[in-house]
mmCIF file of C-alpha atoms and ligand atoms in Angstrom:
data_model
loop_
_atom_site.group_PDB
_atom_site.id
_atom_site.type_symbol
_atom_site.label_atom_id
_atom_site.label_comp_id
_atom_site.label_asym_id
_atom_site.label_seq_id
_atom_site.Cartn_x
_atom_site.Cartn_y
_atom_site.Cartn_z
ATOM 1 C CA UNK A 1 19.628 11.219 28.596
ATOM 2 C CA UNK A 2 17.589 14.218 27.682
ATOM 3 C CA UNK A 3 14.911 13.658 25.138
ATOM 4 C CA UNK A 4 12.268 15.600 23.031
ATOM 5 C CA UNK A 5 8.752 14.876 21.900
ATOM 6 C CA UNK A 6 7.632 17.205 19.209
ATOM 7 C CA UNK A 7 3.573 16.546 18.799
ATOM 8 C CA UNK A 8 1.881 15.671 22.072
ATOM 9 C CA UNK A 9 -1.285 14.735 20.573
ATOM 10 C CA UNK A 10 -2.813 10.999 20.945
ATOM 11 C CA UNK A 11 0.636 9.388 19.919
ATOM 12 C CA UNK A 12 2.828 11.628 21.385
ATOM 13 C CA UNK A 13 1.514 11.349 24.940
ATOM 14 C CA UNK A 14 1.688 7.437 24.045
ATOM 15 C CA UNK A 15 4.977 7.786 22.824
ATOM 16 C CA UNK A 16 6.149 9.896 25.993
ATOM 17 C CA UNK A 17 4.211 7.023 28.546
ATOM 18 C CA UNK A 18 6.300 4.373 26.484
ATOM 19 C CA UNK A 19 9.381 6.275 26.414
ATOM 20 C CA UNK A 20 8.965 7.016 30.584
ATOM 21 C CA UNK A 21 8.322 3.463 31.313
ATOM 22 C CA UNK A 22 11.678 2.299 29.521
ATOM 23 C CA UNK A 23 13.517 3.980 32.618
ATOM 24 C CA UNK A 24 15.905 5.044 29.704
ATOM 25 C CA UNK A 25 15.684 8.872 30.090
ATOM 26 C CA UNK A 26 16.600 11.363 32.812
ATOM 27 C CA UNK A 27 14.485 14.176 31.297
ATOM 28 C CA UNK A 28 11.454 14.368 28.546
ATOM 29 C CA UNK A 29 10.595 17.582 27.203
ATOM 30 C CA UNK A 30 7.252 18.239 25.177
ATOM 31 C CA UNK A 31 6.408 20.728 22.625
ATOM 32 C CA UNK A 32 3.400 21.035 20.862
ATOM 33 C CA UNK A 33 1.941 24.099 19.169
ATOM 34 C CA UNK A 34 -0.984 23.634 21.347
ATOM 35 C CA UNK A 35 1.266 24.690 24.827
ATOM 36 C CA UNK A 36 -2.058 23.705 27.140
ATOM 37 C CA UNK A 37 -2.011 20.107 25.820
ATOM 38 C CA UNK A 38 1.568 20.276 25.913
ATOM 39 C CA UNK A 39 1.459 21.299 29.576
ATOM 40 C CA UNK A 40 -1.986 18.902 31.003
ATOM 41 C CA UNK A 41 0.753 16.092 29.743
ATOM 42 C CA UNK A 42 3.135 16.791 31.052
ATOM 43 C CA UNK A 43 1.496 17.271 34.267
ATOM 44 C CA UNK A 44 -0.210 13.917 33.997
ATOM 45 C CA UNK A 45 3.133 11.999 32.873
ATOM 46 C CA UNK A 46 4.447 13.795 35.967
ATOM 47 C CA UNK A 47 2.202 11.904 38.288
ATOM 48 C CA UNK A 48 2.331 9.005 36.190
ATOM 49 C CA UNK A 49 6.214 8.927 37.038
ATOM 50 C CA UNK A 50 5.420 8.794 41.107
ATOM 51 C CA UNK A 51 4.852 5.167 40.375
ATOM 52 C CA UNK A 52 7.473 4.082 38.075
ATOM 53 C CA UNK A 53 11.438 6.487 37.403
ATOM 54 C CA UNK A 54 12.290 9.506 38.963
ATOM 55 C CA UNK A 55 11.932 11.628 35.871
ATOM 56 C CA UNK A 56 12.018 15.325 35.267
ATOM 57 C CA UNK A 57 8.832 15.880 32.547
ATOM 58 C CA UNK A 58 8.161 18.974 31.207
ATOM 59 C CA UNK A 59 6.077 21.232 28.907
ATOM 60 C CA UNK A 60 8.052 23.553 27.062
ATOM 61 C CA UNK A 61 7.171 26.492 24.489
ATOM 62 C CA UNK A 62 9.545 27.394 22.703
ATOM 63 C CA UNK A 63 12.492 25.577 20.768
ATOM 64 C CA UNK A 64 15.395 26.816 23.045
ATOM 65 C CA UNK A 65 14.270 24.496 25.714
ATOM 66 C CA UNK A 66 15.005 21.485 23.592
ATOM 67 C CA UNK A 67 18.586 22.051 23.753
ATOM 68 C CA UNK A 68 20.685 19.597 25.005
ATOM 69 C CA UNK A 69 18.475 16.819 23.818
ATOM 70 C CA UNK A 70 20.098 13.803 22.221
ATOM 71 C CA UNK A 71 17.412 12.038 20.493
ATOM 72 C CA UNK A 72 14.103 14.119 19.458
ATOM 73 C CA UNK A 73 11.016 11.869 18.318
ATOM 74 C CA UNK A 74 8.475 13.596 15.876
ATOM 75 C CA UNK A 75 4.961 12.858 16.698
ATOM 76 C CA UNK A 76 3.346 15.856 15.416
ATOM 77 C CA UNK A 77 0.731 16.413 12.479
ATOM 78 C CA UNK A 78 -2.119 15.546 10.994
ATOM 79 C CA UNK A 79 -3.354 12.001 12.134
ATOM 80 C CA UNK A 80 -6.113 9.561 9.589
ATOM 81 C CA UNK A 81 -9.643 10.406 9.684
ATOM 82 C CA UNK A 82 -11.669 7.257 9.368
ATOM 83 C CA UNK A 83 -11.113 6.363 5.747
ATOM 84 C CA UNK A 84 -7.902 8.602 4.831
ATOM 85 C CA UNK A 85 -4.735 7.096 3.570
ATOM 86 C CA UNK A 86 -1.760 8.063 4.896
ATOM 87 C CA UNK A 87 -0.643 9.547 1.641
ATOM 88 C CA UNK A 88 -3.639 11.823 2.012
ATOM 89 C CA UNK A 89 -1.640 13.855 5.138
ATOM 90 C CA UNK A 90 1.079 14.632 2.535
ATOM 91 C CA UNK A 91 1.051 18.393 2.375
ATOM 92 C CA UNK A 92 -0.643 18.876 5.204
ATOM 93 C CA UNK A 93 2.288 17.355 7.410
ATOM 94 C CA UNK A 94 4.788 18.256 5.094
ATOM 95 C CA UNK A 95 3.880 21.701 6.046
ATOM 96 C CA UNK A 96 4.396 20.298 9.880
ATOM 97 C CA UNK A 97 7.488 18.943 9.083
ATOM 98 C CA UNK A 98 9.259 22.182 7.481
ATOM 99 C CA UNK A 99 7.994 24.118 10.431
ATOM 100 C CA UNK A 100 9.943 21.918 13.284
ATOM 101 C CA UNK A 101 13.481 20.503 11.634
ATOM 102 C CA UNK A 102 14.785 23.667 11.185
ATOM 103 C CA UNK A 103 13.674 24.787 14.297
ATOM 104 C CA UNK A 104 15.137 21.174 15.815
ATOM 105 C CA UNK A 105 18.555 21.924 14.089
ATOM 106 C CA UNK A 106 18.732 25.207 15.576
ATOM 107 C CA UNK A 107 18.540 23.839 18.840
ATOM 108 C CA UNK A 108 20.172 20.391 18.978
ATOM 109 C CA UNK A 109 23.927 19.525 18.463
ATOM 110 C CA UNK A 110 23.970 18.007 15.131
ATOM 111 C CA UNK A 111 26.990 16.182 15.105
ATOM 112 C CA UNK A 112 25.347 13.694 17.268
ATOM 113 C CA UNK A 113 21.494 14.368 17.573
ATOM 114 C CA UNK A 114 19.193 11.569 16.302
ATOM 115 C CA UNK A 115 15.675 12.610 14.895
ATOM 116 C CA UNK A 116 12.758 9.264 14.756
ATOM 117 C CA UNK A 117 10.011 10.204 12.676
ATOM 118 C CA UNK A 118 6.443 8.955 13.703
ATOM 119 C CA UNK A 119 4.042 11.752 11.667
ATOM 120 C CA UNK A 120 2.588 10.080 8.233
ATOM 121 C CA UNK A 121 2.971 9.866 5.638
ATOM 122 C CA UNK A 122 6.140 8.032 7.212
ATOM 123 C CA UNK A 123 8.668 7.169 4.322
ATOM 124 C CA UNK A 124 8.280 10.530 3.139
ATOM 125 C CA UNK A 125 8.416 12.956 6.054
ATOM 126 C CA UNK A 126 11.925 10.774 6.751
ATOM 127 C CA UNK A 127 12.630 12.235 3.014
ATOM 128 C CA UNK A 128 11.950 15.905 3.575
ATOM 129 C CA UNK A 129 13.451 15.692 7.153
ATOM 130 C CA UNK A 130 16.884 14.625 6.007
ATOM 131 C CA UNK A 131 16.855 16.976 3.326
ATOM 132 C CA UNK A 132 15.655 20.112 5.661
ATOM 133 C CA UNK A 133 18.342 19.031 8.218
ATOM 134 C CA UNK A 134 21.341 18.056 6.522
ATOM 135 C CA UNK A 135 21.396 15.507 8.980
ATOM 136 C CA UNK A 136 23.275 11.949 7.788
ATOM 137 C CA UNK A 137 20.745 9.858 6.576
ATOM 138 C CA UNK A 138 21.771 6.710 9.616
ATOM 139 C CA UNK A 139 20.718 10.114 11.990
ATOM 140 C CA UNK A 140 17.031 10.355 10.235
ATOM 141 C CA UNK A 141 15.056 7.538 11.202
ATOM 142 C CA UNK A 142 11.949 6.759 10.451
ATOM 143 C CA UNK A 143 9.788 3.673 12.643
ATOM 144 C CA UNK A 144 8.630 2.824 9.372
ATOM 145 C CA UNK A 145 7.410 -0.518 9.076
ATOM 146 C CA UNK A 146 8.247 -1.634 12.864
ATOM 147 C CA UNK A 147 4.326 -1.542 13.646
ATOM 148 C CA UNK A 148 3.916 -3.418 10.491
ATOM 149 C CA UNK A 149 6.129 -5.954 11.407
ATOM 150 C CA UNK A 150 5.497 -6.595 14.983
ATOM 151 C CA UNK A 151 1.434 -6.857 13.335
ATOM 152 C CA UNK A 152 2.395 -9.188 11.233
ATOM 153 C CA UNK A 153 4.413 -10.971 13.824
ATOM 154 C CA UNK A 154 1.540 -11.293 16.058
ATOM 155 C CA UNK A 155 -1.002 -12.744 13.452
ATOM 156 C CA UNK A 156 1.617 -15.857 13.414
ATOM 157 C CA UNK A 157 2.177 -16.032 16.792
ATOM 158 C CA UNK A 158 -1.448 -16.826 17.148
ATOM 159 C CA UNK A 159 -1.851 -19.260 14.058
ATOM 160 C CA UNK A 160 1.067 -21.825 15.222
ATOM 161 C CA UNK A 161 0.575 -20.962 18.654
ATOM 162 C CA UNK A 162 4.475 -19.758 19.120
ATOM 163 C CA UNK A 163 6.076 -16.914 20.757
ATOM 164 C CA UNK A 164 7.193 -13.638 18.903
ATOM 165 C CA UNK A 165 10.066 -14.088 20.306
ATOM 166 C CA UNK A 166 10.820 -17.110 18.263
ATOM 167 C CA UNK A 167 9.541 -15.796 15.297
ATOM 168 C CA UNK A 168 11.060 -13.727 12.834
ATOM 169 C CA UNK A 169 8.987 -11.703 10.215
ATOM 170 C CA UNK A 170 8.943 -8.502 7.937
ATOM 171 C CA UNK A 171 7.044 -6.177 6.353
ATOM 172 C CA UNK A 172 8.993 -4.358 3.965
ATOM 173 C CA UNK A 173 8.649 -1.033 1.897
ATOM 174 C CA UNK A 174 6.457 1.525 2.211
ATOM 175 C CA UNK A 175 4.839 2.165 6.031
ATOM 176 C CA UNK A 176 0.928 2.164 4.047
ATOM 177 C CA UNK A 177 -1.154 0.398 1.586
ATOM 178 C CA UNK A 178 2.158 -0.275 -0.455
ATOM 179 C CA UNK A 179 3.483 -2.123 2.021
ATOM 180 C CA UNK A 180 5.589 -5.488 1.068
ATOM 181 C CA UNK A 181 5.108 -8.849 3.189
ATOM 182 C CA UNK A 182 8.148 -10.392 3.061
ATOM 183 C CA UNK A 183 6.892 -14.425 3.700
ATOM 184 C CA UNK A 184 10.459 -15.291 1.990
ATOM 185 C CA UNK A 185 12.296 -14.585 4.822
ATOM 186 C CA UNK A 186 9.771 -15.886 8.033
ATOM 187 C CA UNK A 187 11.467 -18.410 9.981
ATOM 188 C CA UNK A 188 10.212 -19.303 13.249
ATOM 189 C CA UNK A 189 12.602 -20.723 15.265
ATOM 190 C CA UNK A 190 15.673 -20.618 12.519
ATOM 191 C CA UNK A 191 13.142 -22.645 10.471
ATOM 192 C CA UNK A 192 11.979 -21.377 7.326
ATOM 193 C CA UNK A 193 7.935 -21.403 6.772
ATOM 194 C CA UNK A 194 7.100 -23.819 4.331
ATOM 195 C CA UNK A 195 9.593 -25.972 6.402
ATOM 196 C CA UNK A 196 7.909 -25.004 9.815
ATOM 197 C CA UNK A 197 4.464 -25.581 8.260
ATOM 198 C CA UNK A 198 5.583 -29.384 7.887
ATOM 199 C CA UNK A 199 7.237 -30.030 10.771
ATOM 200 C CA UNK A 200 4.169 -28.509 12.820
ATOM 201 C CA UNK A 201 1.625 -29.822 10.363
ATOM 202 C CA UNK A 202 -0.262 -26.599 10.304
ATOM 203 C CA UNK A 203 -0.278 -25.917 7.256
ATOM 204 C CA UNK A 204 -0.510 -21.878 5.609
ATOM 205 C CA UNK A 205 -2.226 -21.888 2.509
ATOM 206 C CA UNK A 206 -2.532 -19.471 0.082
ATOM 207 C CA UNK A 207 -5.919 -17.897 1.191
ATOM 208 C CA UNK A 208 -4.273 -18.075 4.539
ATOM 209 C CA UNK A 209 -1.557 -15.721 3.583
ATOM 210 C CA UNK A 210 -3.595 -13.279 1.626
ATOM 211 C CA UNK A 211 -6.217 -12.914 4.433
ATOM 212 C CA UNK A 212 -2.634 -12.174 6.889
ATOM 213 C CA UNK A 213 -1.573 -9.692 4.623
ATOM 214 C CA UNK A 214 -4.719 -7.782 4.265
ATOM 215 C CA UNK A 215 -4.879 -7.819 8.059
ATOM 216 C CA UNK A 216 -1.533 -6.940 8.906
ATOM 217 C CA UNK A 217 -1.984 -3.611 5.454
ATOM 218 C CA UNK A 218 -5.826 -3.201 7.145
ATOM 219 C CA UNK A 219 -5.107 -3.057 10.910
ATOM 220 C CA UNK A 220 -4.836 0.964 11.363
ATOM 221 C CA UNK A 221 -7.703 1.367 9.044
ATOM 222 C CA UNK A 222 -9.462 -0.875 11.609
ATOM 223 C CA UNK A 223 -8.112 0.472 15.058
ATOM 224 C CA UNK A 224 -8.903 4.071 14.020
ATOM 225 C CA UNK A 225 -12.631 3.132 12.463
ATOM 226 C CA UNK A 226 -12.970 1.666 16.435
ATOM 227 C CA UNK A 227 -11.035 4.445 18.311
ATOM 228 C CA UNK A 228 -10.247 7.289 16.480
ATOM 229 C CA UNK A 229 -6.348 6.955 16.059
ATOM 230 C CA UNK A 230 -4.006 4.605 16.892
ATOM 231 C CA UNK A 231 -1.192 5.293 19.594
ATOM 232 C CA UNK A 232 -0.254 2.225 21.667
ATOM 233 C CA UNK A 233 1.630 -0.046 19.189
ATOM 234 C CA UNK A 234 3.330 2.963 17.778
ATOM 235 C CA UNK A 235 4.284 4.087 21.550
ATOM 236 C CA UNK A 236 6.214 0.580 22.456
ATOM 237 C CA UNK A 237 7.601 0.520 18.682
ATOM 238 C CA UNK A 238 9.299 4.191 19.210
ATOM 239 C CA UNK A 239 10.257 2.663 22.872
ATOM 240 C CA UNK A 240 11.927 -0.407 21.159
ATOM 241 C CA UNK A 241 13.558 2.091 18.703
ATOM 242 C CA UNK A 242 14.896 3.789 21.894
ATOM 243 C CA UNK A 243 16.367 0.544 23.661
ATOM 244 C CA UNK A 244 18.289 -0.189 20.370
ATOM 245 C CA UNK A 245 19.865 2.999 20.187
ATOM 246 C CA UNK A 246 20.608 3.972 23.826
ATOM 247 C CA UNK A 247 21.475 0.898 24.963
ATOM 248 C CA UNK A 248 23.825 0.062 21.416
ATOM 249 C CA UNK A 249 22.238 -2.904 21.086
ATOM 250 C CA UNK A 250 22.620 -3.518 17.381
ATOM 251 C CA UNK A 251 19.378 -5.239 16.884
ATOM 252 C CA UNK A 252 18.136 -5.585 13.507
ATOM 253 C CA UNK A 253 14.336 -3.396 13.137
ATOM 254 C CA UNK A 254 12.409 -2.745 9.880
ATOM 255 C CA UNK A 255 12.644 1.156 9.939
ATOM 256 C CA UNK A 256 12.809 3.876 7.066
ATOM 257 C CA UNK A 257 15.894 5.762 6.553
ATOM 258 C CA UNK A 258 16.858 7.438 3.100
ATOM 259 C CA UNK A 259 18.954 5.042 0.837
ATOM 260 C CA UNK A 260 20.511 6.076 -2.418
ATOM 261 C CA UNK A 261 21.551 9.200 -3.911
ATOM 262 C CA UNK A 262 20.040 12.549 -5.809
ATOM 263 C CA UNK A 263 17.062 11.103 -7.715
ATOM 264 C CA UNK A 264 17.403 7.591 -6.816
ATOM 265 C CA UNK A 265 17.065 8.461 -3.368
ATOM 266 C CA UNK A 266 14.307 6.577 -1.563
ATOM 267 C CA UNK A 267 13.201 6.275 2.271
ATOM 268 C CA UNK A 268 11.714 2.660 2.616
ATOM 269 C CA UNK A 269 11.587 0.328 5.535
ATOM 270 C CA UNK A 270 14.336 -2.570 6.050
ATOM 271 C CA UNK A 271 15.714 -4.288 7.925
ATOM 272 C CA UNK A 272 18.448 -2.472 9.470
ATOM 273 C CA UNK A 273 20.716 -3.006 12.134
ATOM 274 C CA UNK A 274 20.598 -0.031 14.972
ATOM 275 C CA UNK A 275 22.946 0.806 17.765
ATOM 276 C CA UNK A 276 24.128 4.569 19.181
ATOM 277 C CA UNK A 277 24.677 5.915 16.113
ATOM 278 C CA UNK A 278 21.257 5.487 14.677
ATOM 279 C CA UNK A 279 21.321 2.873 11.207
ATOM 280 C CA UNK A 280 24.670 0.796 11.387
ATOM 281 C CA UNK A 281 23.824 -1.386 8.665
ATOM 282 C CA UNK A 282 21.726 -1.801 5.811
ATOM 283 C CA UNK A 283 20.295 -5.485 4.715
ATOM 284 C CA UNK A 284 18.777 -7.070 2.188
ATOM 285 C CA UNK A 285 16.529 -10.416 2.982
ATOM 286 C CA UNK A 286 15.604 -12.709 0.939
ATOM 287 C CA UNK A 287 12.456 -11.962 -1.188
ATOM 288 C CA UNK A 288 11.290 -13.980 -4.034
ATOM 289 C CA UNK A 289 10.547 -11.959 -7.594
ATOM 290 C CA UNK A 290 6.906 -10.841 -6.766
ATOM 291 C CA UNK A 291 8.252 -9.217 -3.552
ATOM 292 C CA UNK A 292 10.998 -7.830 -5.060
ATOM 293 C CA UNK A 293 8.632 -5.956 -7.809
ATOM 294 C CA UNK A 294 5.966 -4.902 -4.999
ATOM 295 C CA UNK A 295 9.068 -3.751 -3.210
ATOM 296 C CA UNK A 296 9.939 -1.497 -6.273
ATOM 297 C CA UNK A 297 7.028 0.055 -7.020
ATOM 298 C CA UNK A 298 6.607 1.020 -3.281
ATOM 299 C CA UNK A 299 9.684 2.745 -3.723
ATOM 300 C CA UNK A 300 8.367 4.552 -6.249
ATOM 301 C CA UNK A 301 5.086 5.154 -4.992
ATOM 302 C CA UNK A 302 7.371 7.242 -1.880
ATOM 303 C CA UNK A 303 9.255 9.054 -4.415
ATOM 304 C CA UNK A 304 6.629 10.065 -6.735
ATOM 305 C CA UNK A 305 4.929 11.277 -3.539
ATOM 306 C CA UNK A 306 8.230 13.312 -1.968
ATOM 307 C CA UNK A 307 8.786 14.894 -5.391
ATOM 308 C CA UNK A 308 5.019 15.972 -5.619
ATOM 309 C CA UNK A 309 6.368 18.570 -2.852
HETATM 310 P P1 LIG B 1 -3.219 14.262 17.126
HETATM 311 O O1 LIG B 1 -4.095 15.146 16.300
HETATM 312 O O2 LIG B 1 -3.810 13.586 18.312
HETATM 313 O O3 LIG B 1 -1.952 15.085 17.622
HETATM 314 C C1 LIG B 1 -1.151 15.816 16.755
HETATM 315 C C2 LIG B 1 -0.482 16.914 17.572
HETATM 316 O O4 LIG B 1 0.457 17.584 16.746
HETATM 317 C C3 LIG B 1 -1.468 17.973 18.090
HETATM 318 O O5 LIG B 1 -1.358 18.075 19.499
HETATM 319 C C4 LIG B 1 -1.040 19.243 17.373
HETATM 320 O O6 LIG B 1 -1.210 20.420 18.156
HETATM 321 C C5 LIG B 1 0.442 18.952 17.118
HETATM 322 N N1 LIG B 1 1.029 19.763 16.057
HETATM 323 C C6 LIG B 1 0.539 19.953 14.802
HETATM 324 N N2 LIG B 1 1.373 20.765 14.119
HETATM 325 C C7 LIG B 1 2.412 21.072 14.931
HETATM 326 C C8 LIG B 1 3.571 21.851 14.773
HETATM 327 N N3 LIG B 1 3.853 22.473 13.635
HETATM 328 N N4 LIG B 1 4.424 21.934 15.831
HETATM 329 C C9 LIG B 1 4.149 21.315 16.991
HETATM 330 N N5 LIG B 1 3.054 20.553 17.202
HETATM 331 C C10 LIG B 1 2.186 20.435 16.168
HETATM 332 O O7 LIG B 1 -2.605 13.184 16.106
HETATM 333 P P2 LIG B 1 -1.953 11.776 16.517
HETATM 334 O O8 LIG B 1 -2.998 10.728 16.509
HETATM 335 O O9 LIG B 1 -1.127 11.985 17.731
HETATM 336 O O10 LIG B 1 -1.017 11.506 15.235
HETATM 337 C C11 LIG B 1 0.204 12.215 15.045
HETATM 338 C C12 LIG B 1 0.901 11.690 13.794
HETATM 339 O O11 LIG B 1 1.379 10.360 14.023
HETATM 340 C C13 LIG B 1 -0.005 11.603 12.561
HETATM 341 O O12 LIG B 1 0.690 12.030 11.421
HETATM 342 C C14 LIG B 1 -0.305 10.113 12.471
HETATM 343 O O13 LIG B 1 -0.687 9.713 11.183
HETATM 344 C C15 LIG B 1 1.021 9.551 12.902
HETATM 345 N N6 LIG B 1 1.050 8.124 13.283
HETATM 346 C C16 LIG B 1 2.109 7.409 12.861
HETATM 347 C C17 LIG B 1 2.192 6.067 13.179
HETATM 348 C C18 LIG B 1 3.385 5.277 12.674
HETATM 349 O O14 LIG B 1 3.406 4.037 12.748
HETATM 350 N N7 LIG B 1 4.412 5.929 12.167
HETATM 351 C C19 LIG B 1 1.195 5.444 13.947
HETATM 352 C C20 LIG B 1 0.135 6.225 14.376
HETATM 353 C C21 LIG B 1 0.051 7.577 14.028
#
């Protein structure tokens, strides 16, 4: 499979190292306005694949060479300066946005092409990408709250001292400081919490769950006050993404497509169930009435934002 990474900045090239070491594609092609970065990538993913698949990498600059490509990932834009919200990159990025799709669209077969959006503000550069490529809204997919989610997954894993891969936890909504943890639906090991807090006799207080939460809403803030931008997470979450469509696997991720109709319409994170034709399935978990209003006004904080352009 041929693939495309728009934006080979710090996530991109983290995206394209993830997306090499899945052994999923036969060819990666990068574009980025800047074509030098663009090509010193490629030519250091090149060596990079020496050790792992025999993959054909290259820097290309200019749309035509895209052709061909079945899923392109957007990784381009304006990233967070220490202390910038993601909202903050709106126009900005929007700006990035309307400059690639319709180039993308031009280039790509769209009765089958899948775009993943990575740039920020997430929810609502899925929003203006469906709308500038016409694109079915199961075809525009955003990673949304997948980073989120594995985050908050992690944080439990090392409180009870159990796998991720027995536990099962979302964060819902908006991918930023909106952003909805769903403890009503957390069951580790088909066990709900509260349950799994008595069997294990560790329990999760209150204070417990608020100082998670500002952790899981905090933890970019952090990572790009230490390092300037965050790009590994976000690399293996696009990766994941990848697995789930290639390989059909109809796996259930939290990401943010467009849901709803004309004004109604709304680009939050869910869970959703992915295969080869992008989002298969919408669901709904179960959230309790204080998630269910945060949930809300996330919603609307995305589409106050997208109509602001
Ligand atoms: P970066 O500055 O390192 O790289 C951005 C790249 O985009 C640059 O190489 C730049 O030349 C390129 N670019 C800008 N405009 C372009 C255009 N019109 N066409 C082609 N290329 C263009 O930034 P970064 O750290 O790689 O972040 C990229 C984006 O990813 C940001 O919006 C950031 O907020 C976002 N991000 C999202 C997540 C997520 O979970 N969704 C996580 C981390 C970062």
């Amino acid at each position: 499979m041929k693939i495309a990474i728009i934006g080979v900045g710090s996530v991109g090239s983290a995206v394209a190292t993830a997306v090499k070491n899945t052994g999923l594609a036969h060819e990666i092609v990068l574009f980025d306005r800047d074509g030098i970065r663009a090509r010193a990538a490629a030519e250091d993913l090149g060596h990079a694949s020496a050790f792992s698949y025999d993959i054909k990498i290259t820097a290309v600059s200019n749309y035509r060479a895209i052709r061909g490509s079945e899923i392109v990932i957007v990784a381009a834009g304006a990233n967070q300066k220490p202390g910038e919200t993601r909202m903050d990159l709106l126009y900005k990025n929007a700006d990035v946005i309307s400059d690639i799709i319709p180039r993308v669209m031009a280039n790509t077969d769209n009765k089958n092409v899948k775009i993943i959006i990575v740039t920020n503000p997430l929810d609502v550069m899925v929003m203006l990408a469906q709308k500038l490529s016409k694109l079915p809204a199961n075809r525009v997919i955003g990673t949304g709250t997948m980073l989120d989610s594995a985050r908050l997954k992690i944080i439990l894993s090392r409180y009870f001292g159990i796998s991720t891969r027995s536990i099962n936890s979302y964060v819902l909504g908006e991918h930023g400081d909106s952003s909805v943890v769903n403890w009503s639906s957390v069951n580790i090991g088909g066990i709900d919490l509260d349950n799994f807090c008595k069997q294990s006799k560790i329990p999760l207080p209150q204070t417990s769950r608020n100082t998670i939460e500002h952790r899981v809403k905090n933890a970019a803030y952090e990572i790009i006050q230490g390092r300037g931008a965050t790009w590994d997470g976000i690399g293996a979450a696009v990766a994941d993404l990848l697995h789930a469509i290639i390989n059909d696997e109809h796996r259930i991720l939290t990401t943010s497509v467009v849901d709803g109709v004309g004004k109604n319409s709304v680009a939050i994170s869910m869970p959703r169930v992915i295969g080869a034709n992008g989002v298969i399935m919408n669901l709904a978990p179960a959230m309790n009435t204080s998630e269910k209003n945060a949930l809300r006004k996330s919603a609307k904080i995305i589409r106050k934002n997208f109509d602001l352009l």
